């Protein structure tokens, strides 16, 4: 489909400037120096008792020294399973501003999160998955580092950008709103005896008692009001009234759910543990889900629900409506959002877009192979790696076993999965076409138009950088669909066309990308960060 855009605008994409610390084409050297000889024992003790205390160290990266950084082990399975097997290669969280509050890298990063590539013999699942995710939603940047501890080479680590105040400000304008890590905090056992059972960080409504939520969500901001905002959100999800669209960025949520499904990322909201995402409330009062921890994407985690692990074929043929069609499922984001017919069509359109842009054309495979080639000698020389070099070579295309646990090959999963999804009855229906988008300001009105063979066409627009898009039904006039809204400064907008079975968006990556019209506007396509 060719996209026709107003001639008075210039094509422009807004994105974060490349930062050397997370440049995926480069592998950084990171040096940690502990004064204590028993630093491993001390960090292990901290992790098992508080998960908060840190050990002081000196950090050297890119020739710059940072004194008094705070170091702790991080992770759950990646720490406990690895330490249980007496492996040395454990994951680290390094807080650069732990003592010196303004200490940061030249780009302003205050935390390093180094992962040990747990349950990923291919080494590329996390970096590849984040790279794909950033095409459709706000997501961390990610690359690799060589870690040295007291000048001893500790191995090749994954280096993922922290979801912190810098990330929030860059992507949502500010960083002062309610902020939650949606992962049951093992160290906090606060719970009222009158709480409903709940199912981890699923955003189920559990009543008005804040303590019922503390067992499933970790508050990262410093206000009790945040808990009330979270409770209000869960109630709106349960009731699925119009307030939900003001309290939750529904489109970002649909993108996250589509991403998890296509990539069989079950160590997420979608899978049995229902975790590994953040929630941030922007200045408009709208929550944004932010995806996190993708080392077991591409089928590395095999549990969809309380039943047993999925076989390879079940991973390959995971239903695009998993959980939605299960009346007993405790995944309200999926069950309640997809109950709305237009939401369901938009979600399926997102699935098609990800499949077509990343997988049908083998883009993911070429990128994964390039990353593996870049890392080949580094993996071979990593004496602390959790899996063999032979497993690294094989896991791109074949299942390898970690003990008795199988890790499906990336192309082994996705080639069969793409074939399954393209033939699926919900995804093989012809979507409407939509093109010739136009917006013109005239007589204090903005006149929107587009061409589509859909049976309905919707305009989504907003006047603020953040906040909910309003939806307006467009009217068909001959071959065009048209509507007007009052002129109100700069507007961000996109279109959705639907027929009986499917929907199409313009731009296809909306609302991560959107069109712009109004005062001072020189662009007609932007990427929302």
XYZ file of C-alpha atoms in Angstrom:
529
model
C 0.000 0.000 0.000
C 1.341 3.415 -0.941
C 0.856 6.127 1.637
C 0.029 9.584 0.272
C 0.850 12.424 2.655
C 0.114 16.165 2.444
C 2.742 17.823 0.278
C 3.198 20.785 2.634
C 4.825 18.582 5.298
C 8.203 16.881 5.489
C 8.668 13.275 6.591
C 10.271 13.255 10.010
C 10.844 10.730 12.745
C 11.488 11.732 16.335
C 13.697 9.302 18.216
C 16.162 9.230 21.050
C 19.659 10.164 19.990
C 21.992 7.193 19.852
C 23.771 6.750 23.158
C 27.204 5.119 23.186
C 26.454 3.161 26.352
C 23.734 1.149 24.571
C 25.131 1.124 21.043
C 24.346 -2.416 19.908
C 27.145 -2.332 17.334
C 29.748 -1.972 20.107
C 30.639 -4.186 23.075
C 31.724 -2.135 26.073
C 34.264 -3.145 28.734
C 32.962 -2.709 32.291
C 35.297 -2.995 35.299
C 34.175 -3.431 38.912
C 36.565 -3.264 41.864
C 35.525 -4.464 45.348
C 37.697 -3.911 48.395
C 36.278 -6.930 50.251
C 37.684 -10.326 49.367
C 34.348 -11.925 50.312
C 32.281 -9.693 48.033
C 30.459 -12.685 46.480
C 29.322 -13.965 49.863
C 28.246 -10.474 50.926
C 26.203 -9.848 47.759
C 24.617 -13.286 48.064
C 23.579 -12.512 51.637
C 22.125 -9.148 50.640
C 20.107 -10.726 47.835
C 18.625 -13.466 49.986
C 17.671 -11.228 52.904
C 16.647 -7.768 51.659
C 17.171 -7.457 47.892
C 17.859 -3.763 48.592
C 21.211 -3.438 50.352
C 24.243 -2.698 48.192
C 27.979 -3.187 48.417
C 30.270 -0.263 47.525
C 32.624 -0.655 44.578
C 34.554 1.335 42.015
C 33.278 1.256 38.433
C 35.341 1.988 35.327
C 33.673 2.213 31.939
C 34.874 3.877 28.725
C 37.941 5.135 30.575
C 35.953 7.015 33.221
C 36.054 6.081 36.923
C 32.997 6.242 39.209
C 33.676 5.911 42.936
C 31.279 4.548 45.551
C 28.803 2.896 43.201
C 26.303 0.534 44.850
C 26.225 -3.063 43.618
C 23.717 -5.821 44.265
C 22.682 -9.002 42.522
C 19.436 -8.742 40.556
C 16.843 -11.072 39.076
C 14.767 -13.959 40.340
C 15.233 -17.163 38.324
C 18.374 -15.759 36.716
C 19.883 -15.403 40.193
C 18.410 -18.222 42.284
C 18.602 -20.978 39.656
C 22.120 -19.956 38.664
C 23.436 -19.651 42.213
C 21.834 -22.980 43.146
C 23.926 -24.661 40.459
C 27.007 -22.879 41.901
C 27.662 -20.928 38.721
C 29.714 -17.739 39.117
C 28.015 -15.747 36.368
C 25.254 -13.949 38.291
C 23.319 -10.825 37.194
C 24.229 -7.388 38.575
C 22.467 -4.099 39.305
C 24.985 -1.235 39.567
C 23.709 2.084 40.912
C 26.178 4.772 39.868
C 24.579 7.517 41.986
C 24.220 5.334 45.095
C 26.347 7.664 47.258
C 27.183 10.551 44.943
C 23.677 11.648 43.966
C 24.632 13.500 40.783
C 27.080 10.872 39.543
C 26.065 9.469 36.154
C 27.484 8.504 32.766
C 28.043 11.332 30.238
C 24.606 10.531 28.770
C 22.966 10.798 32.184
C 22.465 7.101 32.967
C 22.508 6.336 36.694
C 22.087 2.537 36.713
C 23.578 -0.416 34.859
C 21.589 -3.653 34.671
C 23.772 -6.540 33.563
C 22.030 -9.843 32.850
C 23.698 -13.243 32.616
C 21.737 -14.406 29.511
C 19.801 -16.928 31.604
C 17.895 -19.593 29.636
C 19.103 -18.190 26.314
C 21.873 -20.274 24.767
C 21.528 -18.183 21.563
C 22.622 -15.060 23.520
C 20.459 -12.811 21.289
C 16.871 -13.178 22.511
C 16.858 -10.084 24.724
C 18.689 -7.662 22.426
C 16.724 -8.804 19.365
C 13.377 -8.653 21.165
C 13.953 -5.146 22.527
C 15.012 -3.965 19.081
C 11.745 -5.273 17.613
C 9.667 -3.906 20.506
C 11.008 -0.374 20.033
C 9.449 -0.321 16.559
C 5.997 -0.321 18.199
C 6.227 0.915 21.794
C 8.490 2.582 24.329
C 11.074 -0.025 25.369
C 14.628 -0.050 26.763
C 17.739 -0.058 24.621
C 20.030 -3.042 24.981
C 23.493 -4.274 24.014
C 26.374 -6.347 25.421
C 29.340 -5.728 27.724
C 32.419 -7.636 28.823
C 32.470 -7.579 32.620
C 35.694 -7.668 34.632
C 35.665 -7.981 38.448
C 38.884 -7.079 40.245
C 40.552 -7.416 36.821
C 39.310 -10.998 36.330
C 37.193 -11.513 33.210
C 33.701 -12.468 34.397
C 32.081 -12.985 31.006
C 29.822 -11.524 28.331
C 26.722 -9.858 29.774
C 23.530 -8.370 28.398
C 23.277 -4.640 29.202
C 19.676 -3.364 29.279
C 18.670 0.256 29.852
C 17.059 0.820 33.236
C 13.423 1.917 33.272
C 13.997 4.893 35.550
C 13.442 8.650 35.692
C 15.634 9.246 32.633
C 13.739 6.673 30.580
C 10.355 8.005 31.729
C 11.240 11.649 31.032
C 12.574 10.777 27.564
C 9.505 8.765 26.599
C 6.654 10.479 28.472
C 7.854 14.029 29.083
C 8.039 13.829 32.873
C 8.995 11.271 35.519
C 7.003 12.313 38.601
C 3.831 10.232 38.229
C 2.795 6.982 39.893
C 5.293 4.299 38.920
C 5.073 0.557 39.604
C 7.184 -2.471 38.843
C 4.617 -5.151 38.131
C 6.404 -8.121 39.580
C 5.544 -9.695 42.945
C 8.268 -8.459 45.348
C 9.435 -11.588 47.187
C 10.971 -9.537 49.963
C 7.646 -7.817 50.823
C 5.131 -10.215 52.352
C 2.641 -7.534 53.449
C -0.885 -8.895 53.019
C -4.241 -8.485 54.661
C -6.062 -11.659 55.610
C -9.223 -10.346 53.922
C -7.699 -10.009 50.438
C -8.983 -11.887 47.386
C -6.529 -14.497 46.134
C -5.541 -12.585 42.999
C -3.184 -13.826 40.292
C 0.126 -11.998 40.582
C 0.464 -8.682 38.689
C -2.582 -9.264 36.483
C -4.307 -5.939 37.292
C -7.300 -7.673 38.808
C -9.447 -5.507 41.055
C -8.818 -6.681 44.643
C -10.916 -4.159 46.546
C -9.925 -0.894 48.218
C -7.345 -2.246 50.675
C -3.888 -1.081 49.565
C -2.216 -4.041 51.281
C -3.971 -6.404 48.893
C -1.903 -4.879 46.075
C 1.457 -4.602 47.865
C 2.045 -8.344 47.483
C 1.921 -8.080 43.658
C 3.271 -4.614 42.770
C 6.391 -2.758 43.842
C 5.883 1.004 44.217
C 8.838 2.823 42.629
C 7.517 6.378 43.113
C 7.284 8.070 46.501
C 3.593 8.773 46.983
C 0.789 6.790 48.626
C -1.606 8.435 46.169
C -0.075 6.115 43.575
C -1.758 3.108 45.188
C -5.155 4.785 44.862
C -4.445 5.464 41.183
C -3.556 1.799 40.648
C -6.735 0.641 42.404
C -8.798 3.026 40.276
C -7.190 1.574 37.160
C -7.911 -2.042 38.130
C -11.534 -1.153 38.880
C -11.901 0.557 35.482
C -10.457 -2.531 33.765
C -12.923 -4.786 35.585
C -15.890 -2.565 34.712
C -14.601 -1.702 31.222
C -16.325 1.669 31.176
C -15.211 4.765 29.273
C -12.996 5.914 32.145
C -10.628 3.072 31.239
C -9.584 4.904 28.059
C -8.598 7.939 30.124
C -6.738 5.890 32.731
C -4.875 3.441 30.467
C -3.105 3.882 27.150
C -5.115 1.124 25.522
C -3.271 1.197 22.219
C 0.137 0.721 23.873
C -1.389 -2.121 25.859
C -2.668 -3.784 22.686
C 0.809 -3.460 21.132
C 2.409 -5.070 24.200
C -0.092 -7.947 24.160
C 0.397 -8.446 20.418
C 4.182 -8.442 20.819
C 4.039 -10.991 23.657
C 1.820 -13.258 21.593
C 3.697 -13.140 18.286
C 7.113 -13.635 19.909
C 5.721 -16.217 22.374
C 7.068 -14.066 25.194
C 5.380 -15.952 28.024
C 7.666 -14.731 30.814
C 5.417 -11.674 30.785
C 1.884 -10.488 31.554
C 0.658 -13.122 29.100
C 2.258 -16.143 30.752
C 1.784 -18.061 33.979
C 3.840 -15.732 36.189
C 2.042 -12.616 34.909
C 4.894 -10.135 35.495
C 7.862 -8.378 33.858
C 6.336 -5.040 32.986
C 6.118 -1.574 34.522
C 3.232 0.887 34.794
C 3.820 4.630 34.649
C 1.165 7.338 35.081
C 1.899 10.401 32.923
C 0.948 14.015 33.658
C -2.514 13.506 32.099
C -3.318 10.695 34.557
C -2.987 7.931 31.949
C -1.015 4.759 32.711
C 1.473 3.330 30.203
C 2.586 -0.341 30.292
C 6.327 -0.750 29.663
C 7.684 -4.133 28.663
C 10.686 -5.559 30.549
C 12.983 -8.611 30.837
C 12.997 -10.377 27.474
C 15.743 -12.982 27.922
C 13.174 -15.796 27.644
C 11.296 -14.341 24.700
C 10.965 -16.532 21.588
C 9.599 -19.461 23.587
C 12.310 -19.602 26.261
C 9.567 -19.830 28.912
C 6.976 -22.525 28.215
C 4.145 -21.859 30.678
C 0.987 -20.081 29.554
C -1.091 -20.812 32.652
C -1.317 -23.199 35.611
C -1.172 -26.218 33.341
C 2.093 -27.929 32.389
C 4.771 -26.712 30.015
C 3.905 -26.333 26.354
C 5.409 -28.611 23.729
C 7.227 -27.109 20.730
C 4.149 -27.411 18.521
C 2.015 -25.676 21.150
C 4.484 -22.782 21.245
C 4.473 -22.582 17.453
C 0.672 -22.631 17.351
C -0.113 -20.452 20.369
C -3.539 -18.937 19.654
C -3.524 -15.189 18.938
C -6.469 -15.053 21.350
C -4.826 -17.048 24.145
C -6.566 -16.248 27.465
C -9.389 -14.345 25.736
C -11.219 -17.530 24.807
C -10.647 -19.101 28.248
C -13.527 -18.134 30.535
C -11.460 -19.055 33.625
C -8.457 -16.935 32.661
C -7.383 -14.280 35.168
C -5.924 -11.885 32.608
C -8.321 -8.909 32.683
C -6.253 -6.804 30.272
C -6.731 -9.474 27.627
C -10.257 -10.588 28.450
C -11.801 -7.144 28.962
C -9.930 -5.174 26.293
C -10.478 -7.744 23.556
C -14.161 -8.039 24.446
C -14.555 -4.733 22.597
C -14.858 -5.597 18.892
C -12.830 -2.649 17.602
C -10.074 -3.241 20.162
C -9.960 -6.878 19.088
C -9.635 -5.937 15.417
C -6.913 -3.381 16.211
C -5.035 -5.959 18.304
C -5.176 -8.451 15.426
C -4.028 -5.710 13.037
C -1.025 -5.181 15.331
C -0.308 -8.920 15.211
C -0.383 -8.834 11.397
C 1.879 -5.781 11.301
C 4.519 -7.363 13.531
C 4.409 -10.614 11.553
C 4.676 -8.867 8.186
C 7.300 -6.274 9.129
C 9.583 -8.485 11.217
C 9.046 -12.154 10.387
C 7.476 -12.922 6.991
C 10.392 -11.146 5.336
C 12.976 -12.899 7.584
C 14.184 -9.547 8.909
C 14.417 -11.009 12.431
C 16.535 -13.940 11.210
C 19.031 -11.757 9.371
C 19.362 -9.513 12.418
C 19.754 -12.436 14.824
C 22.394 -14.056 12.638
C 24.289 -10.751 12.396
C 24.255 -10.431 16.200
C 25.436 -14.001 16.644
C 28.274 -13.399 14.183
C 29.255 -10.273 16.131
C 29.285 -12.230 19.406
C 30.803 -15.490 18.180
C 34.383 -15.080 19.446
C 33.185 -13.367 22.632
C 30.907 -16.277 23.515
C 33.634 -18.787 22.702
C 36.084 -17.050 25.067
C 33.553 -16.619 27.924
C 34.707 -19.195 30.472
C 31.791 -18.424 32.818
C 28.975 -18.738 30.272
C 26.019 -20.766 31.471
C 25.755 -22.862 28.304
C 28.191 -24.362 25.856
C 29.523 -22.738 22.701
C 27.924 -25.593 20.748
C 24.532 -24.714 22.258
C 25.111 -21.091 21.240
C 25.666 -22.201 17.648
C 22.714 -24.610 17.586
C 20.004 -22.624 19.397
C 19.336 -20.267 16.520
C 17.751 -23.112 14.553
C 17.336 -26.047 16.932
C 16.075 -26.981 20.385
C 18.809 -27.435 22.975
C 18.384 -28.911 26.457
C 19.496 -27.206 29.646
C 19.425 -30.253 31.864
C 15.948 -31.575 31.101
C 14.560 -28.156 30.113
C 14.233 -27.605 26.328
C 14.943 -24.180 24.773
C 13.352 -24.082 21.323
C 15.406 -22.700 18.438
C 14.471 -19.169 17.365
C 13.888 -19.938 13.673
C 12.523 -23.367 14.609
C 9.811 -21.493 16.533
C 9.155 -18.547 14.253
C 9.115 -20.163 10.826
C 6.355 -22.540 11.911
C 4.658 -19.796 13.920
C 4.495 -17.374 11.001
C 2.991 -20.084 8.785
C 0.401 -20.823 11.476
C -0.527 -17.174 12.052
C -0.809 -16.326 8.358
C -3.305 -19.155 7.907
C -5.248 -18.451 11.101
C -8.932 -17.654 10.376
C -8.759 -14.402 12.361
C -5.635 -13.174 10.560
C -6.193 -14.423 7.016
C -9.269 -12.268 6.409
C -8.699 -9.365 4.017
C -8.213 -6.114 5.900
C -9.610 -2.878 4.451
C -7.304 -0.569 2.547
C -6.735 2.967 3.736
C -4.717 5.690 1.982
C -4.592 9.326 0.815
C -4.703 10.751 4.311
C -5.146 14.509 4.402
C -5.712 17.236 6.991
C -6.476 20.841 6.053
C -7.146 23.828 8.300
C -9.957 26.009 6.995
C -12.427 28.384 8.674
C -11.176 27.504 12.173
C -11.856 23.823 11.482
C -9.518 20.959 10.693
C -10.893 18.903 7.811
C -9.692 15.300 7.818
C -10.133 12.913 4.911
C -8.871 9.576 3.666
C -9.735 6.917 1.111
C -10.803 3.469 2.279
C -12.919 0.503 1.214
C -13.787 -0.183 4.853
C -17.341 -0.208 6.172
C -16.378 2.156 9.002
C -13.499 4.600 9.397
C -12.439 6.289 12.626
C -10.317 9.341 13.307
C -8.258 9.213 16.514
C -6.814 12.564 17.624
C -5.410 14.449 20.604
C -3.984 17.903 21.226
C -1.423 16.992 23.936
C 1.847 15.108 23.814
C 0.451 12.571 26.267
C -3.094 11.608 27.175
C -5.905 9.745 25.507
C -6.762 9.933 21.820
C -10.383 10.850 21.176
C -12.290 8.748 18.635
C -14.646 10.183 16.008
C -16.611 8.238 13.389
C -15.977 9.589 9.893
C -18.686 10.002 7.239
C -18.451 8.497 3.783
C -18.801 10.894 0.861
C -18.374 9.103 -2.454
C -14.925 7.484 -2.347
C -13.679 9.503 0.615
C -14.241 9.481 4.339
C -14.371 12.868 6.027
C -14.839 14.586 9.364
C -13.977 17.906 11.005
C -12.891 18.984 14.465
C -12.384 22.519 15.790
C -8.917 23.974 15.258
C -7.025 23.654 18.554
C -3.336 24.141 17.961
C -1.217 21.175 16.965
C -3.058 17.858 16.706
C -1.681 14.328 16.617
C -3.904 11.868 14.761
C -4.255 8.556 12.975
C -6.994 6.601 11.170
C -8.513 3.156 11.703
C -10.591 1.502 8.978
C -12.593 -1.640 9.664
C -14.743 -4.109 7.802
C -16.751 -7.004 9.193
C -13.674 -9.135 9.983
C -10.575 -6.940 10.240
C -9.093 -3.481 10.706
C -6.211 -1.476 9.284
C -4.397 1.532 10.751
C -2.765 4.514 9.093
C 0.062 4.772 10.025
C 0.264 1.033 10.601
C 2.331 1.536 13.770
C -0.160 3.966 15.290
C -0.182 5.329 17.888
C 3.559 4.822 18.370
C 3.677 6.681 15.078
C 1.093 9.315 14.267
C 0.330 12.137 11.868
C 0.565 15.797 12.897
C -1.289 18.911 11.787
C -1.571 22.427 13.203
C 0.389 25.448 14.364
C 4.105 25.282 13.711
C 3.856 21.732 12.342
C 6.503 20.912 9.748
C 6.131 17.156 9.823
C 3.331 14.774 9.013
C 4.659 11.562 10.553
C 6.228 11.293 13.971
C 7.228 8.543 16.302
C 5.791 8.871 19.774
C 8.392 8.160 22.449
